[in-house]
Coordinates of C-alpha atoms in Angstrom, one line a residue:
M1 CA 161.8 104.3 74.9
N2 CA 162.9 102.9 78.2
R3 CA 161.7 106.0 80.0
R4 CA 158.3 105.8 78.2
A5 CA 157.9 102.1 79.2
L6 CA 158.8 102.9 82.8
A7 CA 156.2 105.7 82.9
L8 CA 153.5 103.4 81.5
A9 CA 154.4 100.6 83.9
T10 CA 154.2 103.1 86.8
A11 CA 150.8 104.3 85.7
A12 CA 149.5 100.8 85.4
A13 CA 150.7 100.0 88.9
L14 CA 148.9 103.0 90.4
A15 CA 145.7 102.1 88.5
A16 CA 145.9 98.6 90.0
L17 CA 146.3 100.1 93.5
C18 CA 143.3 102.3 93.1
A19 CA 141.0 99.7 91.6
P20 CA 140.2 97.7 94.8
A21 CA 138.7 100.9 96.4
A22 CA 136.3 101.2 93.5
W23 CA 135.4 97.5 93.4
S24 CA 134.7 97.4 97.2
Q25 CA 131.5 99.3 96.5
P26 CA 128.7 97.0 95.2
A27 CA 127.7 97.9 91.7
P28 CA 124.0 99.1 91.5
A29 CA 123.3 96.7 88.7
A30 CA 124.1 93.7 91.0
W31 CA 121.3 94.7 93.4
P32 CA 118.7 93.3 93.9
A33 CA 119.4 89.7 93.2
K34 CA 116.8 88.1 95.4
P35 CA 113.4 89.0 97.0
I36 CA 113.3 91.9 99.4
R37 CA 111.5 92.0 102.7
L38 CA 109.5 95.1 103.7
V39 CA 108.7 95.0 107.5
V40 CA 105.6 96.8 108.7
P41 CA 105.7 97.1 112.4
F42 CA 101.9 97.2 112.8
P43 CA 99.0 94.9 112.0
P44 CA 97.5 94.8 108.5
G45 CA 94.8 97.3 107.6
G46 CA 96.3 100.5 108.9
A47 CA 97.7 103.5 107.0
A48 CA 101.4 102.2 107.3
D49 CA 100.3 98.8 106.0
L50 CA 98.4 100.2 103.1
F51 CA 101.2 102.5 102.1
A52 CA 103.7 99.5 102.3
R53 CA 101.5 97.3 100.0
L54 CA 100.9 100.0 97.5
I55 CA 104.5 101.1 97.2
G56 CA 105.9 97.5 97.6
A57 CA 103.8 96.4 94.5
E58 CA 105.3 99.2 92.5
L59 CA 108.9 98.5 93.7
A60 CA 108.5 94.8 92.8
Q61 CA 107.8 95.9 89.2
S62 CA 110.6 98.4 88.9
L63 CA 113.2 96.4 90.7
G64 CA 112.3 93.1 89.0
Q65 CA 112.3 91.2 92.4
P66 CA 109.4 90.3 94.8
V67 CA 108.9 92.8 97.7
I68 CA 107.4 90.7 100.5
V69 CA 105.4 92.8 103.0
D70 CA 105.9 91.3 106.5
N71 CA 103.8 92.5 109.4
R72 CA 105.6 92.5 112.8
P73 CA 103.4 94.3 115.2
G74 CA 103.9 94.9 118.9
A75 CA 105.1 97.5 121.4
G76 CA 103.9 100.5 119.4
G77 CA 106.0 99.4 116.4
N78 CA 109.1 98.7 118.3
I79 CA 109.3 94.9 117.7
G80 CA 109.5 95.3 114.0
A81 CA 111.8 98.2 114.1
R82 CA 114.2 96.4 116.4
E83 CA 114.2 93.4 113.9
V84 CA 115.2 95.6 111.1
S85 CA 117.8 97.4 113.0
A86 CA 119.6 94.2 113.6
A87 CA 119.3 93.0 110.0
A88 CA 122.3 92.7 107.6
P89 CA 122.8 96.1 105.9
D90 CA 122.6 94.5 102.4
G91 CA 119.5 96.2 101.1
Y92 CA 117.3 93.1 101.3
T93 CA 115.5 94.1 104.6
M94 CA 113.6 97.5 104.8
L95 CA 111.3 99.0 107.4
L96 CA 108.2 101.0 106.8
G97 CA 108.7 103.4 109.7
T98 CA 106.4 106.1 111.0
V99 CA 106.2 109.2 113.2
G100 CA 105.6 106.7 116.0
T101 CA 108.6 104.5 115.5
H102 CA 111.1 107.3 114.6
A103 CA 109.8 110.4 116.4
I104 CA 107.5 109.5 119.3
N105 CA 108.6 106.2 120.7
P106 CA 112.3 107.0 121.6
T107 CA 111.0 109.4 124.3
L108 CA 107.7 107.6 125.0
Y109 CA 109.4 104.4 125.9
G110 CA 112.8 105.7 127.0
N111 CA 114.5 102.3 127.1
L112 CA 114.6 101.1 123.4
P113 CA 117.3 98.5 122.8
Y114 CA 118.6 100.4 119.8
D115 CA 119.3 104.1 119.0
T116 CA 116.6 105.1 116.5
R117 CA 118.7 108.0 115.1
K118 CA 121.9 105.7 114.6
A119 CA 120.3 102.3 113.7
F120 CA 118.6 103.4 110.4
T121 CA 119.2 105.3 107.2
P122 CA 116.1 107.3 106.1
V123 CA 115.5 106.5 102.5
A124 CA 112.2 108.1 101.3
M125 CA 109.0 109.7 102.4
V126 CA 106.2 107.3 101.5
G127 CA 103.1 109.1 102.6
S128 CA 101.3 111.1 105.2
V129 CA 97.7 111.4 106.5
P130 CA 96.6 114.4 108.4
N131 CA 94.5 114.1 111.6
V132 CA 91.4 116.2 111.9
L133 CA 90.1 117.9 115.0
V134 CA 86.5 116.8 115.4
V135 CA 84.0 117.6 118.2
N136 CA 80.6 116.3 119.1
P137 CA 77.9 118.6 117.5
S138 CA 76.5 119.2 120.9
L139 CA 79.6 121.2 121.8
P140 CA 78.9 124.9 120.9
A141 CA 82.4 125.4 119.5
K142 CA 82.2 126.1 115.7
S143 CA 85.9 126.9 115.4
V144 CA 89.2 126.2 117.0
A145 CA 89.2 129.7 118.6
E146 CA 85.8 129.0 120.2
L147 CA 87.0 125.6 121.4
T148 CA 90.1 127.2 123.0
A149 CA 87.9 129.8 124.7
I150 CA 85.7 127.1 126.2
A151 CA 88.7 125.1 127.3
K152 CA 90.2 128.1 129.0
S153 CA 86.9 129.1 130.8
K154 CA 86.6 125.4 132.0
P155 CA 90.1 124.0 132.7
G156 CA 90.2 120.2 132.8
K157 CA 86.4 120.0 132.0
L158 CA 86.5 119.1 128.4
S159 CA 87.5 115.6 127.5
M160 CA 89.6 114.4 124.6
G161 CA 89.6 110.8 123.4
S162 CA 92.6 109.0 121.7
S163 CA 93.5 105.6 120.4
G164 CA 95.9 105.2 123.3
N165 CA 98.8 106.9 125.2
G166 CA 101.5 108.0 122.9
S167 CA 99.6 107.4 119.7
S168 CA 99.8 110.1 117.0
I169 CA 96.1 110.8 117.7
H170 CA 96.9 111.4 121.4
L171 CA 99.9 113.6 120.7
S172 CA 98.2 115.7 118.1
G173 CA 95.9 116.7 120.9
E174 CA 98.8 117.2 123.3
L175 CA 100.5 119.5 120.8
Y176 CA 97.3 121.6 120.6
K177 CA 97.1 121.8 124.4
H178 CA 100.8 122.8 124.6
L179 CA 100.6 125.5 121.9
A180 CA 97.2 126.8 122.9
Q181 CA 98.0 126.6 126.7
V182 CA 94.7 124.8 127.6
S183 CA 93.9 122.1 130.0
I184 CA 91.8 119.2 128.6
L185 CA 91.3 115.8 130.1
H186 CA 92.9 113.0 128.0
V187 CA 90.8 109.8 127.8
P188 CA 92.9 107.0 126.3
Y189 CA 91.0 104.1 124.6
R190 CA 92.2 100.7 123.3
G191 CA 92.0 101.8 119.7
G192 CA 90.6 104.7 117.7
A193 CA 87.3 103.0 116.9
A194 CA 86.2 102.8 120.4
A195 CA 87.1 106.5 121.0
L196 CA 85.2 107.5 117.9
T197 CA 82.2 105.7 119.0
D198 CA 82.1 107.5 122.3
L199 CA 82.8 110.8 120.6
I200 CA 79.7 110.4 118.5
G201 CA 77.7 109.2 121.4
G202 CA 78.6 112.3 123.5
Q203 CA 80.6 110.5 126.1
I204 CA 83.7 112.6 125.2
D205 CA 83.9 116.1 123.7
L206 CA 86.6 116.0 121.1
M207 CA 89.3 114.0 119.3
F208 CA 92.1 114.4 116.9
D209 CA 91.3 111.4 114.6
N210 CA 92.9 110.1 111.4
L211 CA 91.1 111.8 108.5
P212 CA 90.0 108.8 106.6
T213 CA 88.1 107.2 109.5
S214 CA 86.3 110.5 110.4
L215 CA 85.3 111.6 106.9
P216 CA 82.1 109.5 106.7
H217 CA 80.9 110.8 110.1
I218 CA 81.7 114.4 109.2
A219 CA 79.7 113.9 105.9
K220 CA 76.7 112.6 107.9
G221 CA 76.8 115.5 110.4
S222 CA 77.5 113.2 113.4
L223 CA 80.8 115.0 113.9
R224 CA 81.8 118.6 113.4
A225 CA 85.3 119.1 111.9
L226 CA 87.1 122.2 113.2
A227 CA 90.5 121.9 111.6
V228 CA 93.0 119.6 110.0
T229 CA 96.5 119.1 111.4
G230 CA 98.6 119.3 108.2
T231 CA 100.4 122.3 106.7
R232 CA 97.7 122.7 104.0
R233 CA 94.0 122.0 103.7
S234 CA 92.8 118.6 102.7
P235 CA 91.2 118.2 99.3
S236 CA 88.6 116.0 101.1
L237 CA 87.7 118.9 103.4
P238 CA 88.5 122.1 101.4
D239 CA 86.4 124.4 103.6
V240 CA 88.1 123.3 106.8
P241 CA 91.1 125.3 107.9
T242 CA 94.4 124.0 109.0
M243 CA 95.2 124.3 112.7
A244 CA 97.7 127.1 111.9
E245 CA 95.0 129.0 109.8
A246 CA 92.7 128.6 112.7
G247 CA 95.0 130.5 115.0
V248 CA 97.4 127.8 116.5
R249 CA 100.6 129.2 115.3
G250 CA 103.4 126.6 114.6
Y251 CA 101.0 123.7 114.7
E252 CA 101.8 120.7 112.4
S253 CA 101.0 117.1 112.9
T254 CA 100.7 114.2 110.4
A255 CA 100.7 110.5 110.6
W256 CA 103.6 110.0 108.1
S257 CA 105.3 106.9 106.9
G258 CA 108.7 106.5 105.3
L259 CA 111.1 103.9 104.0
F260 CA 114.2 103.1 106.3
V261 CA 117.0 100.6 105.9
P262 CA 119.6 99.4 108.5
T263 CA 122.6 101.8 108.7
G264 CA 125.4 100.6 106.5
V265 CA 123.4 99.8 103.3
P266 CA 125.5 101.0 100.4
A267 CA 124.7 104.5 99.2
A268 CA 124.0 103.3 95.7
V269 CA 121.3 101.0 97.0
T270 CA 119.6 103.6 99.1
Q271 CA 119.7 106.1 96.3
R272 CA 118.1 103.7 93.9
L273 CA 115.4 102.8 96.5
H274 CA 114.7 106.5 96.9
D275 CA 114.4 107.1 93.2
E276 CA 112.2 104.1 92.7
V277 CA 109.9 105.2 95.5
E278 CA 109.7 108.7 94.1
K279 CA 108.7 107.2 90.7
A280 CA 106.1 104.9 92.3
L281 CA 104.5 107.9 94.1
R282 CA 103.9 109.7 90.8
T283 CA 102.1 106.9 89.1
D284 CA 98.4 107.5 88.3
K285 CA 97.4 104.3 90.2
V286 CA 99.1 105.4 93.5
K287 CA 98.1 109.0 93.2
A288 CA 94.5 108.0 92.7
R289 CA 94.5 105.8 95.8
Y290 CA 96.1 108.4 97.8
R291 CA 93.4 110.9 96.8
D292 CA 90.8 108.4 98.1
L293 CA 92.5 108.2 101.4
G294 CA 93.1 111.9 101.8
A295 CA 96.8 111.1 101.9
D296 CA 99.7 113.2 100.7
A297 CA 103.1 112.2 99.2
P298 CA 105.4 115.3 99.5
E299 CA 108.3 115.1 97.1
M300 CA 111.6 115.0 99.1
T301 CA 115.2 114.3 98.3
Q302 CA 116.9 111.7 100.6
P303 CA 118.8 114.4 102.5
A304 CA 115.6 116.4 102.9
F305 CA 113.8 113.3 104.3
D306 CA 116.7 112.7 106.7
A307 CA 116.4 116.3 108.0
F308 CA 112.6 116.0 108.2
V309 CA 112.9 112.8 110.4
R310 CA 115.4 114.6 112.7
K311 CA 113.2 117.7 113.1
E312 CA 110.2 115.4 113.9
Y313 CA 112.3 113.6 116.5
D314 CA 113.1 116.8 118.3
K315 CA 109.5 118.1 118.1
W316 CA 107.8 115.1 119.4
A317 CA 110.4 114.5 122.1
E318 CA 109.4 118.0 123.5
V319 CA 105.6 117.2 123.2
V320 CA 106.0 113.8 124.9
R321 CA 107.9 115.2 127.8
A322 CA 105.5 118.2 128.2
S323 CA 102.5 115.7 128.2
G324 CA 104.0 113.4 130.7
A325 CA 102.9 110.5 128.5
K326 CA 104.4 107.1 129.2
A327 CA 104.2 103.8 127.3
E328 CA 101.3 101.6 128.3

């Protein structure tokens, strides 16, 4: 009996020693206990802001706490990203990051006050919008191959508009130039609307525009669509090929957005956030709104999204360096 009592006492002591390690991890049920702030590092009205408000509303319902969308624009998204990078890693501050903040800006700016790859944990893909290569109808190119032939026959003579140096619109064009080995003059504007106006008016020849803003002009015939920049055709333009289908091998460029948290947030919290975002993206309400926008929400595990972000970082770093683009 004494030996049995001693064995039981030893087992109890070992269990007590092991317990603190388990208790140190916050129980998923304890989170969230207060409102959550979702920082959008861009002004209201853009694709990232729209994604944040759609998904934020769904998360508020599933998590049982308000999700407050907080727009913190400036410096191409760097101001809002920096604020979140310095926030407490408790799951109550999140970032709606984009291809700009997490793949383009680190090389474009070169002097960010934080390391994008180390300061954040990628949680979930939220959505992506392809760009579309559009030309003024007066340009005789009716395909990407014909456009490439014209560009090669007249190096530097064609002009390509964008919403500004380093924007996804600009670098979608630079990726085409890099892969097709063509010389086209880049004309940066202060915003995509101004560039689109000049493209329609014939002051510039082509542009890689966000699909939703060009769709009405394509439908009216004031712009000609040659290709979309995603990996598959857009349901909004089923007869328009992808850039890869049109002959530019290896081409892929989308204006994607994803959910990020500061590094150090407990794994149980990030996993729950990922699962809730995935559930939100599959609701009829969100799917219908994404269809209207020509947006996509590819299903990804958290590790897959992490790998995707790292791949995008490497790809756009190469394109930025090749283009010589610098932050304005």
